[in-house]
Coordinates of N, CA and C in Angstrom, one line a residue:
X593 N -4.7 -2.7 9.7 CA -5.1 -3.6 8.6 C -4.9 -2.9 7.2
X594 N -4.7 -1.6 7.2 CA -4.5 -0.9 5.9 C -3.2 -1.4 5.3
X595 N -2.2 -1.6 6.0 CA -0.9 -2.0 5.5 C -0.9 -3.4 5.0
X596 N -1.6 -4.3 5.7 CA -1.7 -5.7 5.3 C -2.5 -5.8 4.0
X597 N -3.5 -5.0 3.9 CA -4.3 -5.0 2.7 C -3.4 -4.5 1.5
X598 N -2.7 -3.5 1.7 CA -1.8 -2.9 0.7 C -0.8 -3.9 0.2
X599 N -0.2 -4.6 1.1 CA 0.8 -5.6 0.8 C 0.2 -6.8 -0.1
X600 N -1.0 -7.0 0.1 CA -1.7 -8.0 -0.7 C -2.2 -7.5 -2.0
X601 N -2.0 -6.2 -2.2 CA -2.4 -5.6 -3.5 C -3.8 -5.0 -3.5
X602 N -4.4 -4.8 -2.4 CA -5.7 -4.2 -2.3 C -5.6 -2.8 -1.7
X603 N -5.8 -1.8 -2.5 CA -5.7 -0.4 -2.0 C -6.6 -0.2 -0.8
X604 N -6.2 0.6 0.2 CA -7.0 0.7 1.4 C -7.0 2.2 1.9
X605 N -8.0 2.4 2.8 CA -8.2 3.7 3.4 C -7.7 3.6 4.9
X606 N -6.9 4.5 5.3 CA -6.4 4.5 6.7 C -6.9 5.8 7.4
X607 N -7.7 5.7 8.4 CA -8.1 6.8 9.2 C -7.6 6.8 10.6
X608 N -6.7 7.8 10.9 CA -6.1 7.9 12.2 C -5.7 9.3 12.5
X609 N -5.6 9.6 13.7 CA -5.2 11.0 14.2 C -3.7 11.2 13.8
X610 N -2.9 10.2 14.0 CA -1.5 10.3 13.7 C -1.1 9.4 12.5
X611 N 0.0 9.7 11.9 CA 0.4 8.9 10.7 C 1.3 7.8 11.2
X612 N 1.6 6.9 10.4 CA 2.5 5.8 10.6 C 3.5 5.8 9.5
X613 N 4.8 5.6 9.8 CA 5.8 5.7 8.7 C 5.6 4.7 7.6
X614 N 5.3 3.4 8.0 CA 5.1 2.4 7.0 C 3.8 2.7 6.1
X615 N 2.8 3.3 6.7 CA 1.6 3.6 6.0 C 1.9 4.8 5.0
X616 N 2.6 5.8 5.5 CA 3.0 6.9 4.7 C 3.8 6.4 3.5
X617 N 4.7 5.5 3.7 CA 5.5 4.9 2.6 C 4.6 4.2 1.6
X618 N 3.7 3.5 2.0 CA 2.8 2.8 1.1 C 1.9 3.8 0.3
X619 N 1.6 4.9 1.0 CA 0.8 5.9 0.3 C 1.7 6.7 -0.7
X620 N 2.8 7.2 -0.3 CA 3.6 8.1 -1.1 C 4.3 7.4 -2.2
X621 N 4.9 6.3 -2.0 CA 5.7 5.6 -3.0 C 4.9 4.7 -3.9
X622 N 3.8 4.2 -3.4 CA 3.1 3.1 -4.2 C 1.6 3.4 -4.4
X623 N 1.1 4.4 -3.7 CA -0.4 4.7 -3.9 C -1.3 3.6 -3.5
X624 N -0.9 2.8 -2.5 CA -1.7 1.6 -2.1 C -2.5 1.9 -0.9
X625 N -2.3 3.1 -0.2 CA -3.0 3.5 1.0 C -3.3 5.0 0.8
X626 N -4.5 5.3 1.3 CA -4.8 6.8 1.4 C -5.1 7.0 2.9
X627 N -4.3 8.0 3.5 CA -4.5 8.3 4.9 C -5.3 9.5 5.1
X628 N -6.2 9.5 6.0 CA -7.1 10.6 6.3 C -7.1 10.8 7.8
X629 N -7.3 12.0 8.3 CA -7.5 12.4 9.7 C -9.0 12.1 10.0
X630 N -9.3 11.8 11.2 CA -10.7 11.5 11.6 C -11.6 12.7 11.2
X631 N -11.1 13.9 11.3 CA -12.0 15.1 10.9 C -12.3 15.1 9.4
X632 N -11.6 14.3 8.6 CA -11.8 14.3 7.2 C -12.6 13.0 6.8
X633 N -13.4 12.5 7.7 CA -14.1 11.3 7.4 C -14.9 11.3 6.1
X634 N -15.6 12.4 5.8 CA -16.4 12.4 4.6 C -15.5 12.3 3.4
X635 N -14.3 12.9 3.4 CA -13.3 12.7 2.3 C -12.9 11.2 2.2
X636 N -12.7 10.6 3.3 CA -12.3 9.2 3.3 C -13.4 8.3 2.7
X637 N -14.6 8.6 3.1 CA -15.8 7.9 2.6 C -15.9 8.1 1.1
X638 N -15.7 9.3 0.6 CA -15.8 9.6 -0.8 C -14.7 8.8 -1.6
X639 N -13.5 8.8 -1.0 CA -12.4 8.1 -1.6 C -12.7 6.6 -1.7
X640 N -13.3 6.0 -0.6 CA -13.6 4.6 -0.7 C -14.7 4.3 -1.7
X641 N -15.7 5.2 -1.8 CA -16.7 5.0 -2.8 C -16.2 5.1 -4.2
X642 N -15.2 6.0 -4.4 CA -14.6 6.1 -5.7 C -13.8 4.9 -6.1
X643 N -13.0 4.4 -5.1 CA -12.2 3.2 -5.3 C -13.1 2.0 -5.6
X644 N -14.2 1.9 -4.9 CA -15.2 0.8 -5.2 C -15.8 0.9 -6.5
X645 N -16.1 2.1 -6.9 CA -16.8 2.3 -8.2 C -15.9 2.1 -9.4
X646 N -14.6 2.4 -9.2 CA -13.7 2.4 -10.3 C -12.4 1.6 -9.9
X647 N -12.5 0.3 -9.6 CA -11.3 -0.4 -9.2 C -10.3 -0.5 -10.3
X648 N -9.0 -0.4 -10.0 CA -8.0 -0.5 -10.9 C -7.0 -1.6 -10.4
X649 N -7.4 -2.8 -10.6 CA -6.7 -4.0 -10.1 C -5.3 -4.1 -10.7
X650 N -5.2 -3.7 -12.0 CA -3.9 -3.8 -12.7 C -2.9 -2.8 -12.1
X651 N -3.3 -1.6 -11.8 CA -2.5 -0.6 -11.2 C -2.1 -1.0 -9.8
X652 N -3.0 -1.5 -9.1 CA -2.7 -2.0 -7.7 C -1.7 -3.1 -7.7
X653 N -1.9 -4.1 -8.6 CA -1.0 -5.2 -8.7 C 0.4 -4.7 -9.1
X654 N 0.5 -3.8 -10.1 CA 1.8 -3.2 -10.5 C 2.5 -2.5 -9.3
X655 N 1.7 -1.8 -8.5 CA 2.2 -1.1 -7.4 C 2.7 -2.1 -6.3
X656 N 1.9 -3.1 -6.1 CA 2.3 -4.1 -5.1 C 3.6 -4.8 -5.6
X657 N 3.7 -5.2 -6.8 CA 4.9 -5.9 -7.3 C 6.2 -4.9 -7.2
X658 N 6.0 -3.7 -7.5 CA 7.1 -2.7 -7.3 C 7.5 -2.7 -5.8
X659 N 6.5 -2.6 -5.0 CA 6.8 -2.5 -3.5 C 7.6 -3.8 -3.1
X660 N 7.1 -4.9 -3.5 CA 7.8 -6.2 -3.1 C 9.2 -6.3 -3.6
X661 N 9.5 -5.7 -4.8 CA 10.8 -5.8 -5.4 C 11.8 -4.8 -4.6
X662 N 11.2 -3.8 -4.0 CA 12.0 -2.8 -3.3 C 12.2 -3.1 -1.8
X663 N 11.6 -4.1 -1.3 CA 11.7 -4.5 0.1 C 12.4 -5.8 0.2
X664 N 12.8 -6.1 1.5 CA 13.5 -7.4 1.7 C 12.5 -8.3 2.5
X665 N 12.7 -9.6 2.4 CA 12.0 -10.5 3.2 C 12.7 -10.6 4.6
X666 N 12.1 -10.0 5.6 CA 12.8 -9.8 6.9 C 13.0 -11.2 7.5
X667 N 12.1 -12.1 7.4 CA 12.3 -13.4 8.0 C 13.5 -14.1 7.4
X668 N 13.6 -14.1 6.1 CA 14.8 -14.7 5.5 C 16.1 -14.0 5.9
X669 N 16.1 -12.7 6.0 CA 17.2 -11.9 6.5 C 17.6 -12.4 7.9
X670 N 16.6 -12.4 8.8 CA 16.9 -12.8 10.2 C 17.5 -14.2 10.3
X671 N 17.0 -15.2 9.5 CA 17.5 -16.5 9.5 C 18.9 -16.5 9.0
X672 N 19.2 -15.8 7.9 CA 20.6 -15.8 7.4 C 21.5 -15.1 8.5
X673 N 21.0 -14.0 9.1 CA 21.8 -13.3 10.1 C 22.1 -14.2 11.3
X674 N 21.1 -14.9 11.8 CA 21.3 -15.8 13.0 C 22.2 -17.0 12.6
X675 N 22.0 -17.5 11.4 CA 22.9 -18.6 11.0 C 24.3 -18.2 10.9
X676 N 24.5 -17.0 10.5 CA 25.9 -16.4 10.4 C 26.5 -16.2 11.8
X677 N 25.7 -15.8 12.8 CA 26.2 -15.7 14.1 C 26.6 -17.1 14.7
X678 N 25.8 -18.1 14.4 CA 26.1 -19.4 14.9 C 27.4 -20.0 14.4
X679 N 27.8 -19.6 13.1 CA 29.0 -20.2 12.5 C 30.2 -19.2 12.7
X680 N 30.0 -18.1 13.3 CA 31.1 -17.1 13.5 C 31.9 -17.5 14.7
X681 N 33.2 -17.8 14.6 CA 34.0 -18.1 15.8 C 33.9 -17.0 16.9
X682 N 33.8 -17.5 18.1 CA 33.8 -16.6 19.2 C 32.4 -16.0 19.5
X683 N 31.4 -16.3 18.7 CA 30.1 -15.7 18.8 C 29.2 -16.6 19.7

């Protein structure tokens, strides 16, 4: 749910033993996610309290818009790709 939240422009906290590439990307490139190991639960709690006490909606929206401009719409890409296959001779 952390990545879904980030894509909607709401910064999030992700607590997991292992990292995820897409979550790492949202954290490093856009600052929309903060990832913590379970052993660092207190740090994650402090980060969430800080974010709740000092929300920065403008920064989050700017980060979200930057992220959206740098990514593709995979559904649109798939439709175009499959339409291209349908009209390609011999496909």
